[in-house]
Short mmCIF file of C-alpha atoms in Angstrom, two decimals:
data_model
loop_
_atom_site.label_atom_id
_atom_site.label_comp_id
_atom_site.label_asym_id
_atom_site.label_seq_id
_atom_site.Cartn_x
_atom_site.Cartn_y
_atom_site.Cartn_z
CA UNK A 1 0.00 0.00 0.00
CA UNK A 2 2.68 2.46 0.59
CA UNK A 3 6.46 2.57 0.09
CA UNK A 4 9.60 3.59 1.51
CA UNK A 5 9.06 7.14 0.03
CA UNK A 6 5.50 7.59 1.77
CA UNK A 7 7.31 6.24 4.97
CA UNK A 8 9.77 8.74 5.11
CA UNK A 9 7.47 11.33 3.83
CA UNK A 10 5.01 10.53 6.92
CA UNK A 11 8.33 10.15 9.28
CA UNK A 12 9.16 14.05 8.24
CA UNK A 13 6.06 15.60 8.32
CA UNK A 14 6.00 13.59 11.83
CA UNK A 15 8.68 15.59 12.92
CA UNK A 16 7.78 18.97 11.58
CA UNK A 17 3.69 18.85 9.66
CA UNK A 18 4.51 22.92 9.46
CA UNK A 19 7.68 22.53 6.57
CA UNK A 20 6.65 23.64 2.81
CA UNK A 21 6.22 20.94 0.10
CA UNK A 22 9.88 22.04 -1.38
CA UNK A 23 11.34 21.25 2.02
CA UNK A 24 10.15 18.21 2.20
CA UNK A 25 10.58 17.12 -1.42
CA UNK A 26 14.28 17.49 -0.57
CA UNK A 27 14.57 15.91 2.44
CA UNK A 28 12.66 12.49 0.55
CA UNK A 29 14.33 13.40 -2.78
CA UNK A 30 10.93 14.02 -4.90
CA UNK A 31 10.03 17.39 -6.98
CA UNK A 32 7.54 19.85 -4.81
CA UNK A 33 4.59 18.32 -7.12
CA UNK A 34 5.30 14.79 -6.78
CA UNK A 35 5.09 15.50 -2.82
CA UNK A 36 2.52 16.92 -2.82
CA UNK A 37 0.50 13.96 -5.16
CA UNK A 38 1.64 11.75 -2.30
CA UNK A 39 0.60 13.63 0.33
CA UNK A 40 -2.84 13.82 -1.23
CA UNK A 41 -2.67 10.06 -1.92
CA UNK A 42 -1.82 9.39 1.69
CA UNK A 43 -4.59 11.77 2.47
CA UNK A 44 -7.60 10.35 0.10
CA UNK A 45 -6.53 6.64 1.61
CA UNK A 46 -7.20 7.63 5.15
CA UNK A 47 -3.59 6.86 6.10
CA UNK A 48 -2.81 10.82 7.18
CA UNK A 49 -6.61 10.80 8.82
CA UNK A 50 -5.78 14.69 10.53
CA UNK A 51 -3.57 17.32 10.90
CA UNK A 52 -2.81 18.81 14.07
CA UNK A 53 -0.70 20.88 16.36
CA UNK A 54 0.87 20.54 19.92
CA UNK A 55 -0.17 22.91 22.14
CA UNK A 56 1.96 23.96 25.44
CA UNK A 57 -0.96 23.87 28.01
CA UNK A 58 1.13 25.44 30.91
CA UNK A 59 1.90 28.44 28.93
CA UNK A 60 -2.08 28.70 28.62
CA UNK A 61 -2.86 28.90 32.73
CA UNK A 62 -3.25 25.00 32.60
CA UNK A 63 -0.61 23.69 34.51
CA UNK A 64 -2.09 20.53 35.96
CA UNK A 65 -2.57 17.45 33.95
CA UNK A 66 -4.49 14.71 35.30
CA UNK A 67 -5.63 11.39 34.59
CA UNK A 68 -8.47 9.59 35.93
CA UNK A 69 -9.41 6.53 35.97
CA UNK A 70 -13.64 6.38 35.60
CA UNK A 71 -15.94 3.83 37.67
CA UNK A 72 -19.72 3.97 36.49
CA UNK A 73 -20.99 0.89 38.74
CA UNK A 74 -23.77 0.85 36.26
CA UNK A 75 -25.04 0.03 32.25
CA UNK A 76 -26.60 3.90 32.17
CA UNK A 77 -23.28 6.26 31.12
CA UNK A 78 -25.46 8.91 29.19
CA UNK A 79 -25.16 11.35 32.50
CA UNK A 80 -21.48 10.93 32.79
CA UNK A 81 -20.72 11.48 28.94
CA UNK A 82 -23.08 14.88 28.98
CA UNK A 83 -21.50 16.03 31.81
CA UNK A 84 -17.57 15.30 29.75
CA UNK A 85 -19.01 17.14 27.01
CA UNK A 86 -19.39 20.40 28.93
CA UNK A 87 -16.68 20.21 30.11
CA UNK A 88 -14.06 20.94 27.23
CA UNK A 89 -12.67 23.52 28.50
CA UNK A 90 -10.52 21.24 30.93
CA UNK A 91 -10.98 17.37 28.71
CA UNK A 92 -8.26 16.60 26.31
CA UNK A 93 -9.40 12.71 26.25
CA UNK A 94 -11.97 10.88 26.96
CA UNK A 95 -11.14 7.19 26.22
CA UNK A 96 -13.55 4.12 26.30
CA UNK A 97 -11.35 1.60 27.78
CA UNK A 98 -11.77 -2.43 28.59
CA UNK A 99 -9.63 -3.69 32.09
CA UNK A 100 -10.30 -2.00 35.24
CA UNK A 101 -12.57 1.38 35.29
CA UNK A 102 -14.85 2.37 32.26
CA UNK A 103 -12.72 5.73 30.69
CA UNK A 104 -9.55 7.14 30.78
CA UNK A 105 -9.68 10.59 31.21
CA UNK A 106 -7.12 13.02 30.41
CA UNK A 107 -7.41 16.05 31.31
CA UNK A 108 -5.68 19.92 32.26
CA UNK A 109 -6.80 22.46 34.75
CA UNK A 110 -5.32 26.12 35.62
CA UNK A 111 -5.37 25.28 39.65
CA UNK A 112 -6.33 22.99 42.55
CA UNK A 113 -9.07 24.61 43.08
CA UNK A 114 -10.93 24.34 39.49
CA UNK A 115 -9.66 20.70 40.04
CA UNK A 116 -10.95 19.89 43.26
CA UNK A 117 -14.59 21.70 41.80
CA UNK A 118 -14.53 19.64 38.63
CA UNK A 119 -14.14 16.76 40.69
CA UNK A 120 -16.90 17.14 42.46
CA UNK A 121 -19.40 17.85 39.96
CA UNK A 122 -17.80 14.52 38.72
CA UNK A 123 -18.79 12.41 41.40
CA UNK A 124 -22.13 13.41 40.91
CA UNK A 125 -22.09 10.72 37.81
CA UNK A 126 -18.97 8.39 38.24
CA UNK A 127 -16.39 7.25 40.95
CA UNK A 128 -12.18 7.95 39.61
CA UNK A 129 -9.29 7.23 40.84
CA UNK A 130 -6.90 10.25 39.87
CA UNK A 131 -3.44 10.92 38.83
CA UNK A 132 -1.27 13.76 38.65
CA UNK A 133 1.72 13.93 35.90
CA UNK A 134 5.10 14.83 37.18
CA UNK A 135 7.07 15.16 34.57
CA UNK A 136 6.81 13.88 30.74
#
C-alpha cells in the first residue's frame, strides 16, 4: 500500500507537519509536485486521517494534567458522557477503555481549586481514581 518514500514522507512531516512541500521534497528526494501527489494520496486513503498541532498547556494557565481513571458501577453512562461534554474547557481525552474502570480521562486544569470543583461535579455521575503527571 505504501512505500519507503510515503514512509519517510510521513516520518518528516511527523517531525515537523509545518515545513513547505519544497522542504520536504528534498529531504525524501521528490520534486515539490510529486510530494505533494503523495501527500494527497496518503490523504484520500485515510492513512494521514488529521492534521494537528501541539499545544503547550502550561503556557495557557493549565498547569495541571491529570488522569483519571472512571468507575460507572452501572449500564446507564449517558449522564457521565453529557457532563464530559461540557466540560471541554478542561478534557483533552476521553477514552472508552476495557480492564479496570470504564474511561480514561485526560485532562488539564489552571489550579487545585478548578480541580478539586470539577471533581466534584464529577462524582455526581462516576467514581475515579486520579493521577497527577510529574514530569513527561
Amino acid at each position: 500500500m505504501i512505500d519507503e518514500i510515503d514512509k519517510k514522507i510521513l516520518e518528516e512531516l511527523s517531525k515537523n507537519s509545518r515545513m513547505t512541500i519544497k522542504e520536504l521534497g528534498e529531504k525524501v528526494r521528490l520534486s515539490s509536485p510529486a510530494t505533494n501527489s503523495r501527500i494527497m494520496k496518503l490523504l484520500d486513503n485515510g492513512i494521514i486521517t488529521r492534521c494537528s498541532i501541539e499545544v503547550n498547556h502550561v503556557k495557557l494557565g493549565l498547569a495541571i494534567h491529570a488522569f483519571l481513571n472512571i468507575y460507572i458501577n452501572n449500564t446507564v453512562h449517558q449522564p457521565y458522557l453529557a457532563f464530559i461534554e461540557t466540560q471541554d474547557n478542561y478534557v483533552i481525552n476521553n477514552y472508552k477503555i476495557s480492564g479496570v474502570g470504564c474511561y480514561l480521562l485526560e485532562c488539564k486544569f489552571p489550579s487545585n481549586e478548578v480541580l478539586d470543583q470539577f471533581l466534584k461535579d464529577l462524582n455526581k455521575f462516576a467514581n475515579y481514581k486520579l493521577s497527577i503527571v510529574i514530569s513527561v
